[in-house]
Amino acid sequence: MIKKVTGLEIFIHWTMAISFFILVISGFGFMFKMEQIGSAFGGFAQMRNIHNWAGLVFAGALFLTIFHYLPVALKFSSDDVAWLLKGGGYFSKKAHVPPQDEINAGQKLLYFAVLFSGIAIAATGIIIWLRPNMADLNNVVPLSFLIHNISFVIYLIVVPIHIYMATLANPGTLRIMISGSVPVEWARKRHAKWVQKMGY
């Protein structure tokens, strides 16, 4: 077995996941004025408080990912470009994909989508949260709602892709965010460059 992620990374991942689903459910409740969801949270006022604080938790966890995943994702090589051009080998069993590092090119792009959409949704969320007490923000509130909702839609596209790729498309991947470790051969097949760097 080879250690793929640390205990802290696992904690950050599940903190983001749990807060994300709280935000999605409450977000749908606000967007479509769904009384059933509002009632489940104890009313719309209470749901707004939960949504706001869950947003801060999500933003904090997302911020912590920057220290590890951003430097890795920024290392975009010719092998990453070739991996993307071949669709990661997902569209043909005969495709020969270049060796990948700690995370593959697809994961790097997905991380950028999560990071930049997360920054947008957090910044606009804070503006929306503070607007009742800060009249100066009224001019940017309509734009904030638009950006907030667009970012929300991006997450609704990206997260199901992430879940599918981490489960059905790549059996065994989910255990990374449970135990933190994977078999060496499994890792070598998907992250050959990284495994070599680790000395295996």
JSON list of N, CA, C and O in Angstrom, two decimals, residues 67-114:
[
{"chain": "A", "resi": 67, "resn": "PHE", "atom": "N", "xyz": [-3.02, 25.21, -0.32]},
{"chain": "A", "resi": 67, "resn": "PHE", "atom": "CA", "xyz": [-1.63, 24.98, 0.08]},
{"chain": "A", "resi": 67, "resn": "PHE", "atom": "C", "xyz": [-1.03, 23.71, -0.51]},
{"chain": "A", "resi": 67, "resn": "PHE", "atom": "O", "xyz": [0.19, 23.61, -0.68]},
{"chain": "A", "resi": 68, "resn": "HIS", "atom": "N", "xyz": [-1.88, 22.74, -0.82]},
{"chain": "A", "resi": 68, "resn": "HIS", "atom": "CA", "xyz": [-1.35, 21.50, -1.40]},
{"chain": "A", "resi": 68, "resn": "HIS", "atom": "C", "xyz": [-1.73, 21.32, -2.87]},
{"chain": "A", "resi": 68, "resn": "HIS", "atom": "O", "xyz": [-0.88, 21.10, -3.73]},
{"chain": "A", "resi": 69, "resn": "TYR", "atom": "N", "xyz": [-3.03, 21.43, -3.16]},
{"chain": "A", "resi": 69, "resn": "TYR", "atom": "CA", "xyz": [-3.50, 21.09, -4.50]},
{"chain": "A", "resi": 69, "resn": "TYR", "atom": "C", "xyz": [-3.22, 22.14, -5.56]},
{"chain": "A", "resi": 69, "resn": "TYR", "atom": "O", "xyz": [-3.01, 21.79, -6.73]},
{"chain": "A", "resi": 70, "resn": "LEU", "atom": "N", "xyz": [-3.19, 23.41, -5.19]},
{"chain": "A", "resi": 70, "resn": "LEU", "atom": "CA", "xyz": [-2.93, 24.43, -6.20]},
{"chain": "A", "resi": 70, "resn": "LEU", "atom": "C", "xyz": [-1.54, 24.32, -6.81]},
{"chain": "A", "resi": 70, "resn": "LEU", "atom": "O", "xyz": [-1.40, 24.34, -8.04]},
{"chain": "A", "resi": 71, "resn": "PRO", "atom": "N", "xyz": [-0.48, 24.18, -6.01]},
{"chain": "A", "resi": 71, "resn": "PRO", "atom": "CA", "xyz": [0.86, 24.02, -6.61]},
{"chain": "A", "resi": 71, "resn": "PRO", "atom": "C", "xyz": [0.93, 22.78, -7.52]},
{"chain": "A", "resi": 71, "resn": "PRO", "atom": "O", "xyz": [1.58, 22.82, -8.57]},
{"chain": "A", "resi": 72, "resn": "VAL", "atom": "N", "xyz": [0.26, 21.71, -7.13]},
{"chain": "A", "resi": 72, "resn": "VAL", "atom": "CA", "xyz": [0.26, 20.48, -7.94]},
{"chain": "A", "resi": 72, "resn": "VAL", "atom": "C", "xyz": [-0.49, 20.72, -9.25]},
{"chain": "A", "resi": 72, "resn": "VAL", "atom": "O", "xyz": [-0.03, 20.33, -10.32]},
{"chain": "A", "resi": 73, "resn": "ALA", "atom": "N", "xyz": [-1.64, 21.37, -9.15]},
{"chain": "A", "resi": 73, "resn": "ALA", "atom": "CA", "xyz": [-2.48, 21.60, -10.34]},
{"chain": "A", "resi": 73, "resn": "ALA", "atom": "C", "xyz": [-1.82, 22.56, -11.33]},
{"chain": "A", "resi": 73, "resn": "ALA", "atom": "O", "xyz": [-2.06, 22.48, -12.53]},
{"chain": "A", "resi": 74, "resn": "LEU", "atom": "N", "xyz": [-1.00, 23.46, -10.82]},
{"chain": "A", "resi": 74, "resn": "LEU", "atom": "CA", "xyz": [-0.34, 24.44, -11.69]},
{"chain": "A", "resi": 74, "resn": "LEU", "atom": "C", "xyz": [0.80, 23.84, -12.50]},
{"chain": "A", "resi": 74, "resn": "LEU", "atom": "O", "xyz": [1.25, 24.43, -13.47]},
{"chain": "A", "resi": 75, "resn": "LYS", "atom": "N", "xyz": [1.27, 22.67, -12.11]},
{"chain": "A", "resi": 75, "resn": "LYS", "atom": "CA", "xyz": [2.33, 21.99, -12.85]},
{"chain": "A", "resi": 75, "resn": "LYS", "atom": "C", "xyz": [1.72, 21.24, -14.03]},
{"chain": "A", "resi": 75, "resn": "LYS", "atom": "O", "xyz": [1.48, 20.04, -13.97]},
{"chain": "A", "resi": 76, "resn": "PHE", "atom": "N", "xyz": [1.43, 21.99, -15.09]},
{"chain": "A", "resi": 76, "resn": "PHE", "atom": "CA", "xyz": [0.76, 21.42, -16.26]},
{"chain": "A", "resi": 76, "resn": "PHE", "atom": "C", "xyz": [1.80, 21.15, -17.34]},
{"chain": "A", "resi": 76, "resn": "PHE", "atom": "O", "xyz": [2.41, 22.08, -17.87]},
{"chain": "A", "resi": 77, "resn": "SER", "atom": "N", "xyz": [2.03, 19.89, -17.64]},
{"chain": "A", "resi": 77, "resn": "SER", "atom": "CA", "xyz": [3.08, 19.50, -18.57]},
{"chain": "A", "resi": 77, "resn": "SER", "atom": "C", "xyz": [2.52, 19.05, -19.92]},
{"chain": "A", "resi": 77, "resn": "SER", "atom": "O", "xyz": [1.30, 18.98, -20.12]},
{"chain": "A", "resi": 78, "resn": "SER", "atom": "N", "xyz": [3.44, 18.72, -20.83]},
{"chain": "A", "resi": 78, "resn": "SER", "atom": "CA", "xyz": [3.02, 18.22, -22.15]},
{"chain": "A", "resi": 78, "resn": "SER", "atom": "C", "xyz": [2.30, 16.88, -22.01]},
{"chain": "A", "resi": 78, "resn": "SER", "atom": "O", "xyz": [1.42, 16.55, -22.81]},
{"chain": "A", "resi": 79, "resn": "ASP", "atom": "N", "xyz": [2.66, 16.10, -20.99]},
{"chain": "A", "resi": 79, "resn": "ASP", "atom": "CA", "xyz": [1.97, 14.83, -20.73]},
{"chain": "A", "resi": 79, "resn": "ASP", "atom": "C", "xyz": [0.51, 15.08, -20.34]},
{"chain": "A", "resi": 79, "resn": "ASP", "atom": "O", "xyz": [-0.38, 14.31, -20.69]},
{"chain": "A", "resi": 80, "resn": "ASP", "atom": "N", "xyz": [0.28, 16.18, -19.62]},
{"chain": "A", "resi": 80, "resn": "ASP", "atom": "CA", "xyz": [-1.09, 16.53, -19.25]},
{"chain": "A", "resi": 80, "resn": "ASP", "atom": "C", "xyz": [-1.92, 16.89, -20.48]},
{"chain": "A", "resi": 80, "resn": "ASP", "atom": "O", "xyz": [-3.08, 16.49, -20.60]},
{"chain": "A", "resi": 81, "resn": "VAL", "atom": "N", "xyz": [-1.32, 17.65, -21.38]},
{"chain": "A", "resi": 81, "resn": "VAL", "atom": "CA", "xyz": [-2.01, 18.02, -22.62]},
{"chain": "A", "resi": 81, "resn": "VAL", "atom": "C", "xyz": [-2.33, 16.78, -23.43]},
{"chain": "A", "resi": 81, "resn": "VAL", "atom": "O", "xyz": [-3.46, 16.61, -23.93]},
{"chain": "A", "resi": 82, "resn": "ALA", "atom": "N", "xyz": [-1.36, 15.87, -23.54]},
{"chain": "A", "resi": 82, "resn": "ALA", "atom": "CA", "xyz": [-1.57, 14.63, -24.29]},
{"chain": "A", "resi": 82, "resn": "ALA", "atom": "C", "xyz": [-2.64, 13.78, -23.63]},
{"chain": "A", "resi": 82, "resn": "ALA", "atom": "O", "xyz": [-3.46, 13.14, -24.33]},
{"chain": "A", "resi": 83, "resn": "TRP", "atom": "N", "xyz": [-2.66, 13.76, -22.30]},
{"chain": "A", "resi": 83, "resn": "TRP", "atom": "CA", "xyz": [-3.68, 13.00, -21.56]},
{"chain": "A", "resi": 83, "resn": "TRP", "atom": "C", "xyz": [-5.08, 13.53, -21.89]},
{"chain": "A", "resi": 83, "resn": "TRP", "atom": "O", "xyz": [-6.01, 12.74, -22.13]},
{"chain": "A", "resi": 84, "resn": "LEU", "atom": "N", "xyz": [-5.22, 14.84, -21.93]},
{"chain": "A", "resi": 84, "resn": "LEU", "atom": "CA", "xyz": [-6.50, 15.46, -22.23]},
{"chain": "A", "resi": 84, "resn": "LEU", "atom": "C", "xyz": [-6.92, 15.18, -23.68]},
{"chain": "A", "resi": 84, "resn": "LEU", "atom": "O", "xyz": [-8.10, 14.90, -23.95]},
{"chain": "A", "resi": 85, "resn": "LEU", "atom": "N", "xyz": [-5.97, 15.25, -24.60]},
{"chain": "A", "resi": 85, "resn": "LEU", "atom": "CA", "xyz": [-6.28, 15.00, -26.02]},
{"chain": "A", "resi": 85, "resn": "LEU", "atom": "C", "xyz": [-6.76, 13.57, -26.25]},
{"chain": "A", "resi": 85, "resn": "LEU", "atom": "O", "xyz": [-7.53, 13.31, -27.18]},
{"chain": "A", "resi": 86, "resn": "LYS", "atom": "N", "xyz": [-6.31, 12.66, -25.39]},
{"chain": "A", "resi": 86, "resn": "LYS", "atom": "CA", "xyz": [-6.73, 11.26, -25.50]},
{"chain": "A", "resi": 86, "resn": "LYS", "atom": "C", "xyz": [-7.89, 10.94, -24.55]},
{"chain": "A", "resi": 86, "resn": "LYS", "atom": "O", "xyz": [-8.24, 9.77, -24.38]},
{"chain": "A", "resi": 87, "resn": "GLY", "atom": "N", "xyz": [-8.45, 11.99, -23.95]},
{"chain": "A", "resi": 87, "resn": "GLY", "atom": "CA", "xyz": [-9.59, 11.79, -23.07]},
{"chain": "A", "resi": 87, "resn": "GLY", "atom": "C", "xyz": [-9.28, 10.93, -21.87]},
{"chain": "A", "resi": 87, "resn": "GLY", "atom": "O", "xyz": [-10.18, 10.27, -21.32]},
{"chain": "A", "resi": 88, "resn": "GLY", "atom": "N", "xyz": [-8.02, 10.91, -21.49]},
{"chain": "A", "resi": 88, "resn": "GLY", "atom": "CA", "xyz": [-7.63, 10.12, -20.33]},
{"chain": "A", "resi": 88, "resn": "GLY", "atom": "C", "xyz": [-7.74, 8.62, -20.54]},
{"chain": "A", "resi": 88, "resn": "GLY", "atom": "O", "xyz": [-7.63, 7.84, -19.59]},
{"chain": "A", "resi": 89, "resn": "GLY", "atom": "N", "xyz": [-8.01, 8.23, -21.80]},
{"chain": "A", "resi": 89, "resn": "GLY", "atom": "CA", "xyz": [-8.16, 6.80, -22.09]},
{"chain": "A", "resi": 89, "resn": "GLY", "atom": "C", "xyz": [-9.55, 6.27, -21.78]},
{"chain": "A", "resi": 89, "resn": "GLY", "atom": "O", "xyz": [-9.79, 5.06, -21.88]},
{"chain": "A", "resi": 90, "resn": "TYR", "atom": "N", "xyz": [-10.46, 7.16, -21.43]},
{"chain": "A", "resi": 90, "resn": "TYR", "atom": "CA", "xyz": [-11.81, 6.72, -21.04]},
{"chain": "A", "resi": 90, "resn": "TYR", "atom": "C", "xyz": [-12.70, 6.38, -22.24]},
{"chain": "A", "resi": 90, "resn": "TYR", "atom": "O", "xyz": [-13.71, 5.71, -22.09]},
{"chain": "A", "resi": 91, "resn": "PHE", "atom": "N", "xyz": [-12.32, 6.86, -23.42]},
{"chain": "A", "resi": 91, "resn": "PHE", "atom": "CA", "xyz": [-13.17, 6.64, -24.60]},
{"chain": "A", "resi": 91, "resn": "PHE", "atom": "C", "xyz": [-12.68, 5.50, -25.49]},
{"chain": "A", "resi": 91, "resn": "PHE", "atom": "O", "xyz": [-13.33, 5.13, -26.45]},
{"chain": "A", "resi": 92, "resn": "SER", "atom": "N", "xyz": [-11.51, 4.94, -25.16]},
{"chain": "A", "resi": 92, "resn": "SER", "atom": "CA", "xyz": [-10.97, 3.83, -25.94]},
{"chain": "A", "resi": 92, "resn": "SER", "atom": "C", "xyz": [-10.02, 3.01, -25.07]},
{"chain": "A", "resi": 92, "resn": "SER", "atom": "O", "xyz": [-9.10, 3.57, -24.46]},
{"chain": "A", "resi": 93, "resn": "LYS", "atom": "N", "xyz": [-10.23, 1.72, -25.03]},
{"chain": "A", "resi": 93, "resn": "LYS", "atom": "CA", "xyz": [-9.37, 0.85, -24.24]},
{"chain": "A", "resi": 93, "resn": "LYS", "atom": "C", "xyz": [-8.00, 0.70, -24.89]},
{"chain": "A", "resi": 93, "resn": "LYS", "atom": "O", "xyz": [-7.04, 0.27, -24.26]},
{"chain": "A", "resi": 94, "resn": "LYS", "atom": "N", "xyz": [-7.90, 1.05, -26.18]},
{"chain": "A", "resi": 94, "resn": "LYS", "atom": "CA", "xyz": [-6.64, 0.93, -26.89]},
{"chain": "A", "resi": 94, "resn": "LYS", "atom": "C", "xyz": [-5.77, 2.17, -26.77]},
{"chain": "A", "resi": 94, "resn": "LYS", "atom": "O", "xyz": [-4.60, 2.15, -27.17]},
{"chain": "A", "resi": 95, "resn": "ALA", "atom": "N", "xyz": [-6.34, 3.23, -26.23]},
{"chain": "A", "resi": 95, "resn": "ALA", "atom": "CA", "xyz": [-5.59, 4.49, -26.13]},
{"chain": "A", "resi": 95, "resn": "ALA", "atom": "C", "xyz": [-4.44, 4.35, -25.13]},
{"chain": "A", "resi": 95, "resn": "ALA", "atom": "O", "xyz": [-4.60, 3.80, -24.04]},
{"chain": "A", "resi": 96, "resn": "HIS", "atom": "N", "xyz": [-3.28, 4.84, -25.54]},
{"chain": "A", "resi": 96, "resn": "HIS", "atom": "CA", "xyz": [-2.12, 4.84, -24.65]},
{"chain": "A", "resi": 96, "resn": "HIS", "atom": "C", "xyz": [-1.97, 6.24, -24.06]},
{"chain": "A", "resi": 96, "resn": "HIS", "atom": "O", "xyz": [-1.63, 7.19, -24.77]},
{"chain": "A", "resi": 97, "resn": "VAL", "atom": "N", "xyz": [-2.25, 6.37, -22.78]},
{"chain": "A", "resi": 97, "resn": "VAL", "atom": "CA", "xyz": [-2.18, 7.69, -22.15]},
{"chain": "A", "resi": 97, "resn": "VAL", "atom": "C", "xyz": [-0.83, 7.88, -21.46]},
{"chain": "A", "resi": 97, "resn": "VAL", "atom": "O", "xyz": [-0.25, 6.94, -20.93]},
{"chain": "A", "resi": 98, "resn": "PRO", "atom": "N", "xyz": [-0.32, 9.12, -21.48]},
{"chain": "A", "resi": 98, "resn": "PRO", "atom": "CA", "xyz": [0.97, 9.42, -20.84]},
{"chain": "A", "resi": 98, "resn": "PRO", "atom": "C", "xyz": [0.89, 9.21, -19.33]},
{"chain": "A", "resi": 98, "resn": "PRO", "atom": "O", "xyz": [-0.18, 9.33, -18.74]},
{"chain": "A", "resi": 99, "resn": "PRO", "atom": "N", "xyz": [2.01, 8.93, -18.69]},
{"chain": "A", "resi": 99, "resn": "PRO", "atom": "CA", "xyz": [2.02, 8.77, -17.22]},
{"chain": "A", "resi": 99, "resn": "PRO", "atom": "C", "xyz": [1.65, 10.08, -16.55]},
{"chain": "A", "resi": 99, "resn": "PRO", "atom": "O", "xyz": [2.00, 11.15, -17.02]},
{"chain": "A", "resi": 100, "resn": "GLN", "atom": "N", "xyz": [0.93, 9.95, -15.44]},
{"chain": "A", "resi": 100, "resn": "GLN", "atom": "CA", "xyz": [0.46, 11.12, -14.72]},
{"chain": "A", "resi": 100, "resn": "GLN", "atom": "C", "xyz": [1.12, 11.26, -13.36]},
{"chain": "A", "resi": 100, "resn": "GLN", "atom": "O", "xyz": [1.66, 10.31, -12.81]},
{"chain": "A", "resi": 101, "resn": "ASP", "atom": "N", "xyz": [1.05, 12.48, -12.84]},
{"chain": "A", "resi": 101, "resn": "ASP", "atom": "CA", "xyz": [1.66, 12.78, -11.55]},
{"chain": "A", "resi": 101, "resn": "ASP", "atom": "C", "xyz": [0.67, 12.49, -10.41]},
{"chain": "A", "resi": 101, "resn": "ASP", "atom": "O", "xyz": [-0.22, 11.67, -10.56]},
{"chain": "A", "resi": 102, "resn": "GLU", "atom": "N", "xyz": [0.79, 13.21, -9.32]},
{"chain": "A", "resi": 102, "resn": "GLU", "atom": "CA", "xyz": [-0.04, 12.97, -8.13]},
{"chain": "A", "resi": 102, "resn": "GLU", "atom": "C", "xyz": [-1.53, 13.04, -8.45]},
{"chain": "A", "resi": 102, "resn": "GLU", "atom": "O", "xyz": [-2.33, 12.27, -7.92]},
{"chain": "A", "resi": 103, "resn": "ILE", "atom": "N", "xyz": [-1.92, 14.00, -9.28]},
{"chain": "A", "resi": 103, "resn": "ILE", "atom": "CA", "xyz": [-3.29, 14.05, -9.80]},
{"chain": "A", "resi": 103, "resn": "ILE", "atom": "C", "xyz": [-3.20, 14.18, -11.31]},
{"chain": "A", "resi": 103, "resn": "ILE", "atom": "O", "xyz": [-2.25, 14.76, -11.83]},
{"chain": "A", "resi": 104, "resn": "ASN", "atom": "N", "xyz": [-4.16, 13.61, -12.02]},
{"chain": "A", "resi": 104, "resn": "ASN", "atom": "CA", "xyz": [-4.08, 13.64, -13.48]},
{"chain": "A", "resi": 104, "resn": "ASN", "atom": "C", "xyz": [-4.60, 14.97, -14.03]},
{"chain": "A", "resi": 104, "resn": "ASN", "atom": "O", "xyz": [-5.12, 15.81, -13.28]},
{"chain": "A", "resi": 105, "resn": "ALA", "atom": "N", "xyz": [-4.46, 15.14, -15.34]},
{"chain": "A", "resi": 105, "resn": "ALA", "atom": "CA", "xyz": [-4.83, 16.41, -15.97]},
{"chain": "A", "resi": 105, "resn": "ALA", "atom": "C", "xyz": [-6.31, 16.74, -15.79]},
{"chain": "A", "resi": 105, "resn": "ALA", "atom": "O", "xyz": [-6.69, 17.89, -15.58]},
{"chain": "A", "resi": 106, "resn": "GLY", "atom": "N", "xyz": [-7.16, 15.72, -15.85]},
{"chain": "A", "resi": 106, "resn": "GLY", "atom": "CA", "xyz": [-8.59, 15.95, -15.64]},
{"chain": "A", "resi": 106, "resn": "GLY", "atom": "C", "xyz": [-8.88, 16.43, -14.24]},
{"chain": "A", "resi": 106, "resn": "GLY", "atom": "O", "xyz": [-9.71, 17.33, -14.03]},
{"chain": "A", "resi": 107, "resn": "GLN", "atom": "N", "xyz": [-8.19, 15.86, -13.26]},
{"chain": "A", "resi": 107, "resn": "GLN", "atom": "CA", "xyz": [-8.37, 16.28, -11.87]},
{"chain": "A", "resi": 107, "resn": "GLN", "atom": "C", "xyz": [-7.88, 17.70, -11.66]},
{"chain": "A", "resi": 107, "resn": "GLN", "atom": "O", "xyz": [-8.43, 18.45, -10.85]},
{"chain": "A", "resi": 108, "resn": "LYS", "atom": "N", "xyz": [-6.83, 18.07, -12.39]},
{"chain": "A", "resi": 108, "resn": "LYS", "atom": "CA", "xyz": [-6.32, 19.44, -12.28]},
{"chain": "A", "resi": 108, "resn": "LYS", "atom": "C", "xyz": [-7.34, 20.45, -12.79]},
{"chain": "A", "resi": 108, "resn": "LYS", "atom": "O", "xyz": [-7.60, 21.47, -12.13]},
{"chain": "A", "resi": 109, "resn": "LEU", "atom": "N", "xyz": [-7.96, 20.15, -13.94]},
{"chain": "A", "resi": 109, "resn": "LEU", "atom": "CA", "xyz": [-8.98, 21.05, -14.48]},
{"chain": "A", "resi": 109, "resn": "LEU", "atom": "C", "xyz": [-10.20, 21.11, -13.56]},
{"chain": "A", "resi": 109, "resn": "LEU", "atom": "O", "xyz": [-10.77, 22.18, -13.35]},
{"chain": "A", "resi": 110, "resn": "LEU", "atom": "N", "xyz": [-10.57, 19.96, -13.02]},
{"chain": "A", "resi": 110, "resn": "LEU", "atom": "CA", "xyz": [-11.71, 19.93, -12.11]},
{"chain": "A", "resi": 110, "resn": "LEU", "atom": "C", "xyz": [-11.41, 20.76, -10.86]},
{"chain": "A", "resi": 110, "resn": "LEU", "atom": "O", "xyz": [-12.28, 21.49, -10.37]},
{"chain": "A", "resi": 111, "resn": "TYR", "atom": "N", "xyz": [-10.18, 20.67, -10.38]},
{"chain": "A", "resi": 111, "resn": "TYR", "atom": "CA", "xyz": [-9.81, 21.46, -9.19]},
{"chain": "A", "resi": 111, "resn": "TYR", "atom": "C", "xyz": [-9.91, 22.95, -9.47]},
{"chain": "A", "resi": 111, "resn": "TYR", "atom": "O", "xyz": [-10.41, 23.71, -8.65]},
{"chain": "A", "resi": 112, "resn": "PHE", "atom": "N", "xyz": [-9.44, 23.37, -10.66]},
{"chain": "A", "resi": 112, "resn": "PHE", "atom": "CA", "xyz": [-9.55, 24.78, -11.00]},
{"chain": "A", "resi": 112, "resn": "PHE", "atom": "C", "xyz": [-11.01, 25.23, -11.05]},
{"chain": "A", "resi": 112, "resn": "PHE", "atom": "O", "xyz": [-11.34, 26.34, -10.62]},
{"chain": "A", "resi": 113, "resn": "ALA", "atom": "N", "xyz": [-11.88, 24.39, -11.59]},
{"chain": "A", "resi": 113, "resn": "ALA", "atom": "CA", "xyz": [-13.31, 24.72, -11.66]},
{"chain": "A", "resi": 113, "resn": "ALA", "atom": "C", "xyz": [-13.88, 24.86, -10.26]},
{"chain": "A", "resi": 113, "resn": "ALA", "atom": "O", "xyz": [-14.64, 25.81, -9.97]},
{"chain": "A", "resi": 114, "resn": "VAL", "atom": "N", "xyz": [-13.51, 23.95, -9.37]},
{"chain": "A", "resi": 114, "resn": "VAL", "atom": "CA", "xyz": [-13.98, 24.00, -7.98]},
{"chain": "A", "resi": 114, "resn": "VAL", "atom": "C", "xyz": [-13.42, 25.22, -7.26]},
{"chain": "A", "resi": 114, "resn": "VAL", "atom": "O", "xyz": [-14.15, 25.93, -6.56]}
]
